[in-house]
PDB file of C-alpha atoms and ligand atoms in Angstrom:
ATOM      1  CA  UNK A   1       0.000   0.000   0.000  1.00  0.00           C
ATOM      2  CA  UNK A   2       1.073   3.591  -1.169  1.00  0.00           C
ATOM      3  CA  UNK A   3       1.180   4.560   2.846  1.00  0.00           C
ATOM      4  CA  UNK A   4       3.635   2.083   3.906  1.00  0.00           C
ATOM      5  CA  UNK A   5       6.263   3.283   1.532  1.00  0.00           C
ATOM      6  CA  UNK A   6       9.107   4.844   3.091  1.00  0.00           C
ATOM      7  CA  UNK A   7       9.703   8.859   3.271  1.00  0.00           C
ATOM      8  CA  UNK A   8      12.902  10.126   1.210  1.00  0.00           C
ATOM      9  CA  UNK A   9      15.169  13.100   3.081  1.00  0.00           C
ATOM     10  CA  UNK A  10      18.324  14.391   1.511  1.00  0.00           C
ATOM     11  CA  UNK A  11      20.455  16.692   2.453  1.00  0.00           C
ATOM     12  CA  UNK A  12      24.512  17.386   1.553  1.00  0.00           C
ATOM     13  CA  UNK A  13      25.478  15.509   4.249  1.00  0.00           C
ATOM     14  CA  UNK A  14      24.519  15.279   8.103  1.00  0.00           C
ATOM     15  CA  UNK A  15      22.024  18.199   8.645  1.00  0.00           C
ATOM     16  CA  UNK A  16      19.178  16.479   7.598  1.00  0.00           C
ATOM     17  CA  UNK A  17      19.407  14.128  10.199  1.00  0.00           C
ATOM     18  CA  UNK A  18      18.310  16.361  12.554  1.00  0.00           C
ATOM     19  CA  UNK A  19      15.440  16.642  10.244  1.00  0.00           C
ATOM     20  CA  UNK A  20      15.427  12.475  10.716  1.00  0.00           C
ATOM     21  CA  UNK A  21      15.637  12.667  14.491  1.00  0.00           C
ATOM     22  CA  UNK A  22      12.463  15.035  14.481  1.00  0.00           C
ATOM     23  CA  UNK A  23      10.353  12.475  12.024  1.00  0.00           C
ATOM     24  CA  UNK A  24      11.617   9.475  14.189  1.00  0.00           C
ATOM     25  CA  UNK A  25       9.825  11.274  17.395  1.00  0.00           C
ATOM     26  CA  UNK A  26       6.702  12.656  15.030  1.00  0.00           C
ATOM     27  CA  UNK A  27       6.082  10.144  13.250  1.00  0.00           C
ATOM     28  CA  UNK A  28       7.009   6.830  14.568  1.00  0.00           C
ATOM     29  CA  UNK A  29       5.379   4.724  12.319  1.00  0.00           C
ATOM     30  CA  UNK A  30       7.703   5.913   9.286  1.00  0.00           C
ATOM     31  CA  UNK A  31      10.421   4.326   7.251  1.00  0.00           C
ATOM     32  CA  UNK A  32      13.234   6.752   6.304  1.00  0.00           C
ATOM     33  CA  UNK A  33      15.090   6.577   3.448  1.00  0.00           C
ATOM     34  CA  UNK A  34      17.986   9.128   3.772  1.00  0.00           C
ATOM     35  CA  UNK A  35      20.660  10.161   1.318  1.00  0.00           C
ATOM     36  CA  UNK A  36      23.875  12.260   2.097  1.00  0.00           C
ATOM     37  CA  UNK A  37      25.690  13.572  -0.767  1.00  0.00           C
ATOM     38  CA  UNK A  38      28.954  13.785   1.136  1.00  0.00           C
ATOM     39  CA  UNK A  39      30.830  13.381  -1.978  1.00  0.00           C
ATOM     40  CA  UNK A  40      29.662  16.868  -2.680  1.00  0.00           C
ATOM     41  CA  UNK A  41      29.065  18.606   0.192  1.00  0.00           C
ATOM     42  CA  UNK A  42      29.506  21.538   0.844  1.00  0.00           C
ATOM     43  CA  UNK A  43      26.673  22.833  -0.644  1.00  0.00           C
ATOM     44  CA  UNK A  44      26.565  26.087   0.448  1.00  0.00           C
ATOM     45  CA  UNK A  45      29.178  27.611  -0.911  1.00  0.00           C
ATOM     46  CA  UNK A  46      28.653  26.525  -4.943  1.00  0.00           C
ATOM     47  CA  UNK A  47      26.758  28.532  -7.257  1.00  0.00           C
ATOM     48  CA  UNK A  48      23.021  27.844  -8.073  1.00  0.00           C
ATOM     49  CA  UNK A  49      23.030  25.619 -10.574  1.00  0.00           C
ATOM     50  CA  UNK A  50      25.494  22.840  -9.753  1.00  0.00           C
ATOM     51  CA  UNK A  51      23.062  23.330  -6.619  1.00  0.00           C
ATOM     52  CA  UNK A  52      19.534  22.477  -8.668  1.00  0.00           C
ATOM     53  CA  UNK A  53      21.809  19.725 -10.534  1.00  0.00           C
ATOM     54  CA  UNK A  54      22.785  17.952  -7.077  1.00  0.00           C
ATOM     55  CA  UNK A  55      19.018  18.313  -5.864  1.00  0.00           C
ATOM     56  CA  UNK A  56      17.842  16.542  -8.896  1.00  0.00           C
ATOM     57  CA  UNK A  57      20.180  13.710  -8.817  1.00  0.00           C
ATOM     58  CA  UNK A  58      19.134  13.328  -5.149  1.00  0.00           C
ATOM     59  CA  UNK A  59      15.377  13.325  -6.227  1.00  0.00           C
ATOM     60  CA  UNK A  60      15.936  10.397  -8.690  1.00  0.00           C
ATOM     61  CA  UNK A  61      17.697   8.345  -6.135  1.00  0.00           C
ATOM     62  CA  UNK A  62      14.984   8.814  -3.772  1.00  0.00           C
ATOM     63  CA  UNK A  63      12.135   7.728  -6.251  1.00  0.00           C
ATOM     64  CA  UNK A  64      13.950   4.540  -7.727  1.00  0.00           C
ATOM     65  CA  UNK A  65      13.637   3.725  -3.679  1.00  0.00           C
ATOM     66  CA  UNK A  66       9.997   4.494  -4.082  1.00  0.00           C
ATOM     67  CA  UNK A  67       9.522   6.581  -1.668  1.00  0.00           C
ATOM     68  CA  UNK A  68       5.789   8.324  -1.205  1.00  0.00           C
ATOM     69  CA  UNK A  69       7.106  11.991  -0.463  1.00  0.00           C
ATOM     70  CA  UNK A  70      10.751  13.487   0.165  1.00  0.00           C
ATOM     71  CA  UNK A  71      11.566  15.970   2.093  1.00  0.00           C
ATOM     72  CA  UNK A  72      14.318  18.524   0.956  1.00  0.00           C
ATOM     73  CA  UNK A  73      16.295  18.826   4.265  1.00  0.00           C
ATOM     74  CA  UNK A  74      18.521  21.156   3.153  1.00  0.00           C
ATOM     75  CA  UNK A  75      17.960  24.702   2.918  1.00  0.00           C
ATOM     76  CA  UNK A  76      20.179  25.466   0.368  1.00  0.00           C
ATOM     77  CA  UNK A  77      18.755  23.092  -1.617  1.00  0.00           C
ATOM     78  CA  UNK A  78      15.779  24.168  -1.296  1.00  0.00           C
ATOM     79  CA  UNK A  79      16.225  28.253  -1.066  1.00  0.00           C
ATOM     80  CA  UNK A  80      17.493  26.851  -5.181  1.00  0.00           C
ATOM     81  CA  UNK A  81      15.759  24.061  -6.309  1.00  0.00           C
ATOM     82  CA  UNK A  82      12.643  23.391  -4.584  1.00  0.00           C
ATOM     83  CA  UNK A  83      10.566  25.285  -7.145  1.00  0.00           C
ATOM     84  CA  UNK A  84      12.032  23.390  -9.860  1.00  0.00           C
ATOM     85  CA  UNK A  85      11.958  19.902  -8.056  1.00  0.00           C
ATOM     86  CA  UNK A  86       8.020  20.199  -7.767  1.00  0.00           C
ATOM     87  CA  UNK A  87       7.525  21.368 -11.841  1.00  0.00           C
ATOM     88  CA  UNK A  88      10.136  18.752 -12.778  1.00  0.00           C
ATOM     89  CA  UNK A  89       8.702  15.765 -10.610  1.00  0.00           C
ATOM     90  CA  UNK A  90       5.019  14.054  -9.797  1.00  0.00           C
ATOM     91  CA  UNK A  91       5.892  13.652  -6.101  1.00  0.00           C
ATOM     92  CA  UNK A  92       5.076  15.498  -3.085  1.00  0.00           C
ATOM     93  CA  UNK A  93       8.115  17.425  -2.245  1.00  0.00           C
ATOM     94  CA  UNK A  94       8.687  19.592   0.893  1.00  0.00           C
ATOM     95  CA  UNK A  95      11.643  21.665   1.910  1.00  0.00           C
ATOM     96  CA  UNK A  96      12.509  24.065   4.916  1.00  0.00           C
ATOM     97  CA  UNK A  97      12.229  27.564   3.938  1.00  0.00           C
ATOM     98  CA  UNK A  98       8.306  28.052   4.234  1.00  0.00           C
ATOM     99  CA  UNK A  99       7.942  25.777   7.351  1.00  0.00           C
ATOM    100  CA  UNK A 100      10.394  27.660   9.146  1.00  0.00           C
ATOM    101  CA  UNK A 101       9.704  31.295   8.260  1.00  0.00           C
ATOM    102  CA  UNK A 102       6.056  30.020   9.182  1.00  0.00           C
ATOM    103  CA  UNK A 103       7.367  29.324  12.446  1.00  0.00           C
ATOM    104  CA  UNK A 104       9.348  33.287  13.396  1.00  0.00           C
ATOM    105  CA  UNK A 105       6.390  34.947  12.186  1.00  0.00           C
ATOM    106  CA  UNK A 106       4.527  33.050  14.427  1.00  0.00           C
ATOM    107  CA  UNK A 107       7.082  33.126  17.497  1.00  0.00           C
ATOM    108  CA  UNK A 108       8.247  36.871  16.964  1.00  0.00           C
ATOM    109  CA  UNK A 109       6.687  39.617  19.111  1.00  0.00           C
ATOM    110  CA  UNK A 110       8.650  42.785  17.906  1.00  0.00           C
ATOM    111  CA  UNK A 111       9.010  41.919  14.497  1.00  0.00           C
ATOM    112  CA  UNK A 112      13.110  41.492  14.399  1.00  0.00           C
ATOM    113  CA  UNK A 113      13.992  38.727  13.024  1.00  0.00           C
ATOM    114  CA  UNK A 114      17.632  37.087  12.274  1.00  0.00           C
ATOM    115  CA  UNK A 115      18.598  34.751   9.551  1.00  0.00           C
ATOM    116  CA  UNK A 116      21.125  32.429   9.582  1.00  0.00           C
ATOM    117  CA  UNK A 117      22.406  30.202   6.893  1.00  0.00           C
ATOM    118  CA  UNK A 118      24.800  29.261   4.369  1.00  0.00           C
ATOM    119  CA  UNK A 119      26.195  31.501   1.455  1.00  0.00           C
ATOM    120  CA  UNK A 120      23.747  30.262  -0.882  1.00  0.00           C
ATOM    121  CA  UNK A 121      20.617  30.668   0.722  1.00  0.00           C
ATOM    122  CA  UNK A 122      21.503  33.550   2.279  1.00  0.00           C
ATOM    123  CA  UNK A 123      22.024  35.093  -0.979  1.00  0.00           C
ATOM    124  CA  UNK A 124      19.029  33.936  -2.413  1.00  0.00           C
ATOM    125  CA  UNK A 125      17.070  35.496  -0.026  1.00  0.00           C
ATOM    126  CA  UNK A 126      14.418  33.074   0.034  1.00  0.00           C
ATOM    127  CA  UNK A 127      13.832  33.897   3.846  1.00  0.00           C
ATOM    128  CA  UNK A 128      13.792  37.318   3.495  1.00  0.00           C
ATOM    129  CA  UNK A 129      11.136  36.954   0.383  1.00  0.00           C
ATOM    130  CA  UNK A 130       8.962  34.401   2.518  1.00  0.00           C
ATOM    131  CA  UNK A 131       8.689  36.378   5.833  1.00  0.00           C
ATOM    132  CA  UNK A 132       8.149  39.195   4.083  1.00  0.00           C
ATOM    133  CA  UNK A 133       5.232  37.929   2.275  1.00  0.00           C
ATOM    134  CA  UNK A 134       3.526  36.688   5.428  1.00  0.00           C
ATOM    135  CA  UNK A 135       4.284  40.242   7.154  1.00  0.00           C
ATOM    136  CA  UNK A 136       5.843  43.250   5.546  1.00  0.00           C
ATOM    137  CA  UNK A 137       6.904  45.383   8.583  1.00  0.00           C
ATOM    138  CA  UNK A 138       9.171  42.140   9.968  1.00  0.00           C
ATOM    139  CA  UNK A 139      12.678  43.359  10.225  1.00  0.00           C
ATOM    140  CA  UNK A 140      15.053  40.762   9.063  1.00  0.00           C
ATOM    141  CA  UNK A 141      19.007  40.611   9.798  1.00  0.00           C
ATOM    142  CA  UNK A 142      20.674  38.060   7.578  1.00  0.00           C
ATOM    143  CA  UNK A 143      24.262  36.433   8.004  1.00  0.00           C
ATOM    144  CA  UNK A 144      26.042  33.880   5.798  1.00  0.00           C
ATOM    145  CA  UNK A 145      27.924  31.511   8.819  1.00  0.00           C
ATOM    146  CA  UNK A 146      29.937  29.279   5.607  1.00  0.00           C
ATOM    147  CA  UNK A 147      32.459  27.857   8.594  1.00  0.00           C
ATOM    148  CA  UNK A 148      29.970  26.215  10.932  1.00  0.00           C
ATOM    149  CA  UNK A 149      29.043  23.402   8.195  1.00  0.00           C
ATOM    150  CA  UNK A 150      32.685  22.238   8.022  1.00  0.00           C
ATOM    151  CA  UNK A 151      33.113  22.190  12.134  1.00  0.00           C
ATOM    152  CA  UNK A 152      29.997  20.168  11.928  1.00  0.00           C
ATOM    153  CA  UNK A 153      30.812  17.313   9.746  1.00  0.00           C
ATOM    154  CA  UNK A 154      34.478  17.169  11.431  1.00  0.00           C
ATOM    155  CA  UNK A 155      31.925  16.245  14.689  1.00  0.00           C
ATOM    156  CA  UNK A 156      33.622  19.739  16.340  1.00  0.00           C
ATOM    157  CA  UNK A 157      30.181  20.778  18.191  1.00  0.00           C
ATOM    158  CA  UNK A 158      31.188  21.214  21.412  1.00  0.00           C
ATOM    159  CA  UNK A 159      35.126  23.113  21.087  1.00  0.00           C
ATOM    160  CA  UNK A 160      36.489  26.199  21.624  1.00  0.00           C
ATOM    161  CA  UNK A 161      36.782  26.629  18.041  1.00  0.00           C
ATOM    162  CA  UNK A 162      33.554  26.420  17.589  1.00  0.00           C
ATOM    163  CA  UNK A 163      32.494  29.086  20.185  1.00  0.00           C
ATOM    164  CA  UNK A 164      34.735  31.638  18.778  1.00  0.00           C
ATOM    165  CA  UNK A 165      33.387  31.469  15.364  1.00  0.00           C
ATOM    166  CA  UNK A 166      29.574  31.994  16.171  1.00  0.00           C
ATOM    167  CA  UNK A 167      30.874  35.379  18.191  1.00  0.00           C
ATOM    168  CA  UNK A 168      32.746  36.190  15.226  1.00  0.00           C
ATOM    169  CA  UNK A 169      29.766  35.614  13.395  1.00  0.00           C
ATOM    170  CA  UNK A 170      26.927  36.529  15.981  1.00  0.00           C
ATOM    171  CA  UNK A 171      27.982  39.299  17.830  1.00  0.00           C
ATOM    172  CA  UNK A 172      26.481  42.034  15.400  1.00  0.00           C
ATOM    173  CA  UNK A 173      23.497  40.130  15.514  1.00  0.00           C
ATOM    174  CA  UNK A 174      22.933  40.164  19.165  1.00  0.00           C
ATOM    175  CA  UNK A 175      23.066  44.057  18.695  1.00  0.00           C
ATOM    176  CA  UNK A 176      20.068  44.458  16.782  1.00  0.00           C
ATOM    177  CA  UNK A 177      17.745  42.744  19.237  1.00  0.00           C
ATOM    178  CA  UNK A 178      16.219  40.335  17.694  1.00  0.00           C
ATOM    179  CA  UNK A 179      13.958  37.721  19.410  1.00  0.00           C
ATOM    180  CA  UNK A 180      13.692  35.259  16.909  1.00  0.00           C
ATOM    181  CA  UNK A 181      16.526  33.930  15.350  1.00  0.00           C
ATOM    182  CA  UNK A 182      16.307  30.985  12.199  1.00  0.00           C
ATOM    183  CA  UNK A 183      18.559  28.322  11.743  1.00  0.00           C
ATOM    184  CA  UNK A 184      18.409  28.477   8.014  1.00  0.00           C
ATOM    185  CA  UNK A 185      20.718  25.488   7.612  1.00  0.00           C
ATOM    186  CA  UNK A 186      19.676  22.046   8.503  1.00  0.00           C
ATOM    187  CA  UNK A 187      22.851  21.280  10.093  1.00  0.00           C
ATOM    188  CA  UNK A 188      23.090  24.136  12.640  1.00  0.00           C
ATOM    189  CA  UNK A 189      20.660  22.767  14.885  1.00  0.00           C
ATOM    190  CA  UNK A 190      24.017  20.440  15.590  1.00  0.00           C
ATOM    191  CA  UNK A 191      25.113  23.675  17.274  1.00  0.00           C
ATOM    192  CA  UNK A 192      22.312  24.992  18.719  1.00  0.00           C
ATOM    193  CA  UNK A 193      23.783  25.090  22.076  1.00  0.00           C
ATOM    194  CA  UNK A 194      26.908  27.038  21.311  1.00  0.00           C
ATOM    195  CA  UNK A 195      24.383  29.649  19.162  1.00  0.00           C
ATOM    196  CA  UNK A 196      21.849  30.049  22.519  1.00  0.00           C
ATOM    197  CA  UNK A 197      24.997  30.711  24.425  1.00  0.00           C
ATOM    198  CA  UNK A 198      26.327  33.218  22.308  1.00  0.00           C
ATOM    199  CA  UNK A 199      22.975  34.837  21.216  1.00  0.00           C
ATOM    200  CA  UNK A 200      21.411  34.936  25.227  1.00  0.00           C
ATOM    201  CA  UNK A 201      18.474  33.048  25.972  1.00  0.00           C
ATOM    202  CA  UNK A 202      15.920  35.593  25.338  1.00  0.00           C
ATOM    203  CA  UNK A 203      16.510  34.650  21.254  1.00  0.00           C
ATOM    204  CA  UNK A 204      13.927  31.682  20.269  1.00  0.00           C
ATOM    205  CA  UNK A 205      15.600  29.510  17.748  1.00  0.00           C
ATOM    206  CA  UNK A 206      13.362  28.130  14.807  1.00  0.00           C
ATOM    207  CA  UNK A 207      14.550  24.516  13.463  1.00  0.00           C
ATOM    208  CA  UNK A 208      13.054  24.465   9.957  1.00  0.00           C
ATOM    209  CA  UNK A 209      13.710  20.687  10.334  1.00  0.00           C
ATOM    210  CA  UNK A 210      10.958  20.454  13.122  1.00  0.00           C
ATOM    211  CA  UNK A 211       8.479  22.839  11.124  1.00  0.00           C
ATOM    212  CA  UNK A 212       8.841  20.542   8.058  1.00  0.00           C
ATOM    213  CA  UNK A 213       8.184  17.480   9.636  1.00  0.00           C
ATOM    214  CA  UNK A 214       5.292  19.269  10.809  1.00  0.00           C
ATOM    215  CA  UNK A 215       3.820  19.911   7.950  1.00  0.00           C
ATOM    216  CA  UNK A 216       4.741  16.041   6.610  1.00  0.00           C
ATOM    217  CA  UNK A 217       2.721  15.034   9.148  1.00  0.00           C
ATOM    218  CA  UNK A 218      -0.519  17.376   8.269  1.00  0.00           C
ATOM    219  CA  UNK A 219       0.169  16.142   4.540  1.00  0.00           C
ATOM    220  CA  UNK A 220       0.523  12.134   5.510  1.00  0.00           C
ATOM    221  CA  UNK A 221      -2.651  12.289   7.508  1.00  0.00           C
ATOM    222  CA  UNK A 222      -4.694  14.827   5.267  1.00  0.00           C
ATOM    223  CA  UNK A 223      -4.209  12.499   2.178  1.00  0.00           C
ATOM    224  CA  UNK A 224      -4.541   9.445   4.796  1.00  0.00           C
ATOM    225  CA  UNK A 225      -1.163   8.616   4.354  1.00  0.00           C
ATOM    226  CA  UNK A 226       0.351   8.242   7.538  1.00  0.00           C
ATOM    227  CA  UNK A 227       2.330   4.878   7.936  1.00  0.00           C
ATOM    228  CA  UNK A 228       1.791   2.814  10.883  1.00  0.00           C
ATOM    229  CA  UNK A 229       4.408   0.544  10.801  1.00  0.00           C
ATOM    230  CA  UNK A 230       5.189  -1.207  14.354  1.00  0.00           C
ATOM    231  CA  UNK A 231       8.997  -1.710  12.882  1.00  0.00           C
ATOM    232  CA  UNK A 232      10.133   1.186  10.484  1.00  0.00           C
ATOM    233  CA  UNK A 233      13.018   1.043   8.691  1.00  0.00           C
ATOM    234  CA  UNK A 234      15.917   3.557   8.417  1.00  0.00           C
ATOM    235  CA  UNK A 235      18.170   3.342   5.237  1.00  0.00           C
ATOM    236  CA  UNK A 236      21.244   5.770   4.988  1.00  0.00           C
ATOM    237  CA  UNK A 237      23.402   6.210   1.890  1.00  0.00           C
ATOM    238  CA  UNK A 238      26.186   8.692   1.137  1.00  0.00           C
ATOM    239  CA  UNK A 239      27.461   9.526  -2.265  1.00  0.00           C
ATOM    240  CA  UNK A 240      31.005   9.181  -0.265  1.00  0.00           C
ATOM    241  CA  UNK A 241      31.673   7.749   3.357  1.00  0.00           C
ATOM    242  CA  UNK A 242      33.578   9.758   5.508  1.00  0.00           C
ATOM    243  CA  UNK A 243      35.394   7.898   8.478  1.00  0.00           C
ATOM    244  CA  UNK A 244      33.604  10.063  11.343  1.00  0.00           C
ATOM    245  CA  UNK A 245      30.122   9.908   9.427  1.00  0.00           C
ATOM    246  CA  UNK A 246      28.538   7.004  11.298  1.00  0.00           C
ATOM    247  CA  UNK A 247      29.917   8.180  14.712  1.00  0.00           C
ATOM    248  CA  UNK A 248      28.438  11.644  14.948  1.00  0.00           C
ATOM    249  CA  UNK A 249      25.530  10.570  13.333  1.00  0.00           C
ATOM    250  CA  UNK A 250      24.402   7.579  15.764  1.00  0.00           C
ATOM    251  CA  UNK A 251      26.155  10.288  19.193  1.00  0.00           C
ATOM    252  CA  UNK A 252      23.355  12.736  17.393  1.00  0.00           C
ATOM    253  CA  UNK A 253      20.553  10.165  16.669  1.00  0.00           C
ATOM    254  CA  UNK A 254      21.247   8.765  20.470  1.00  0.00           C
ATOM    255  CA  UNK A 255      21.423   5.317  18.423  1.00  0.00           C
ATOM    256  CA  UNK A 256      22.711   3.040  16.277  1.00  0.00           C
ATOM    257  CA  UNK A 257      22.500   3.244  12.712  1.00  0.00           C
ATOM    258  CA  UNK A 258      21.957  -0.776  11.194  1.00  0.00           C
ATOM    259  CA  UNK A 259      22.240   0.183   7.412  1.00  0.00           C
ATOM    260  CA  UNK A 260      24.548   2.303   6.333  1.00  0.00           C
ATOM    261  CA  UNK A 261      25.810   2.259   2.259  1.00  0.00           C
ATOM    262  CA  UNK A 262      28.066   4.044   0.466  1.00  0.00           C
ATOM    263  CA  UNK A 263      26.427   4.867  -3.427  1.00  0.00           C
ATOM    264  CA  UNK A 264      27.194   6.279  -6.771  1.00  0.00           C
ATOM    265  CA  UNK A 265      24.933   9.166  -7.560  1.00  0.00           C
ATOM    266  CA  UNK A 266      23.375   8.038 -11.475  1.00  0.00           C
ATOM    267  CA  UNK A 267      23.530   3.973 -11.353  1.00  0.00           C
TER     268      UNK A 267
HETATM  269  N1  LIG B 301      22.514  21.421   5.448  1.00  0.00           N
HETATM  270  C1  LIG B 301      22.541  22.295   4.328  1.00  0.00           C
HETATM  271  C2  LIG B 301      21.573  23.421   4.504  1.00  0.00           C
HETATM  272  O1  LIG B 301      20.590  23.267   5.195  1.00  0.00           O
HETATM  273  C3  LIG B 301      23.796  22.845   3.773  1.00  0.00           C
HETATM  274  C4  LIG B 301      25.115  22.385   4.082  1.00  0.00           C
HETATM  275  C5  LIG B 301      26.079  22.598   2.959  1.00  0.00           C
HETATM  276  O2  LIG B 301      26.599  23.706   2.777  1.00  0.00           O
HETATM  277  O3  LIG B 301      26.273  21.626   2.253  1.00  0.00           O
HETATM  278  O4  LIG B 301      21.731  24.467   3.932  1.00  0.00           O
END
């Protein structure tokens, strides 16, 4: 049956499994199918349309799986593609940048809002455009953070290092008083402690990974799709397997990962 067919994420590499880890408490009954193009990653820093090629190959991976819907859990991935990904394929298709400017306008009371992400979506401004169509008066402060994704995937979350480059990168942004700041980049959530400590705990972070599995869920049940499957599966492949991969993945997941495979994008 259509609703016992697995749910495709992708991302570059391991910031869509904190989109994962939200699905896996939302929606229990769901098998994942996740792909990581490591082989590629970083995203964030190449120009548009290697971008929208990389999100397509992803997308045809996915749906020789058969999956019933994929979620884009990438946001610069989807700040590019996402428009093109839904004309180009007969699938429903989700990514991060509506959930989670959904989300701030919702959560902001004085209408400041930051925006944090990676070079590419950043300069797209897809969050700018999308909170300023739900509200025109938000203020929005936007900052490319390109260095955080690299500290991630080397599993640096928790160092010195890491600390020092969110001031570098933060500490205008705690000047403009914000009260609602976005993690525009599906791997910063990784990080979130080291960016509540350095933006004061009065700043609400939005996870557009939570948002989006949100609004999976309100999709699965309005179509009466919802899985209910007492033991889901959870099938990882990477374009390229780093060593450190499957350790900071299962230390984020809090378990361990049972199928792991390495793949060539295009077979
Ligand atoms: N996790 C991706 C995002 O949400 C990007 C990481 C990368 O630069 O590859 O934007």
């Amino acid at each position: 049956m259509k609703k016992d067919l697995p749910v495709g994420v992708f991302d570059s590499g391991l910031g869509g499994l904190t989109v994962v880890k939200t699905m896996k408490k939302m929606l229990k009954g769901e098998s994942i199918i996740y792909l990581g193009d490591t082989a590629r990653l970083p995203y964030g820093t190449k120009s548009s349309e290697s971008i929208v090629r990389f999100s397509f190959d992803n997308t045809k991976f996915l749906l020789k799986k058969k999956v019933k819907a994929i979620i884009v859990a990438c946001n610069t991935s989807s700040a590019t593609s996402l428009k093109k990904l839904k004309e180009k394929f007969d699938i429903p298709i989700f990514g991060v940048i509506e959930p989670g400017s959904k989300q701030a306008a919702d959560s902001t009371k004085n209408g400041k809002i930051g925006v944090i992400g990676t070079t590419a979506t950043i300069r797209s401004k897809s969050y700018q455009k999308a909170l300023k169509s739900i509200d025109g008066k938000f203020r929005i402060f936007a900052k490319a953070c390109p260095l955080f994704v690299p500290l991630i995937e080397e599993g640096w979350t928790d160092e010195k290092t890491t600390y020092d480059v969110a001031e570098i990168y933060l500490s205008q942004m705690r000047k403009e008083d914000i009260d609602t700041l976005i993690l525009g980049c599906t791997h910063y959530p990784l990080i979130k402690h080291v960016i509540q400590k350095t933006m004061g705990d009065k700043v609400k972070l939005i996870d557009s990974g939570e948002s989006v599995a949100l609004w999976l869920k309100n999709y699965l049940k309005k179509f009466n799709l919802l899985a209910n499957n007492p033991n889901p599966f959870y099938h990882y492949y990477l374009t390229d397997y780093p060593q450190r991969f499957k350790k900071i993945a299962e230390r984020f997941l809090g378990e361990k990962i049972d199928f792991i495979e390495k793949i060539k994008l295009g077979d």
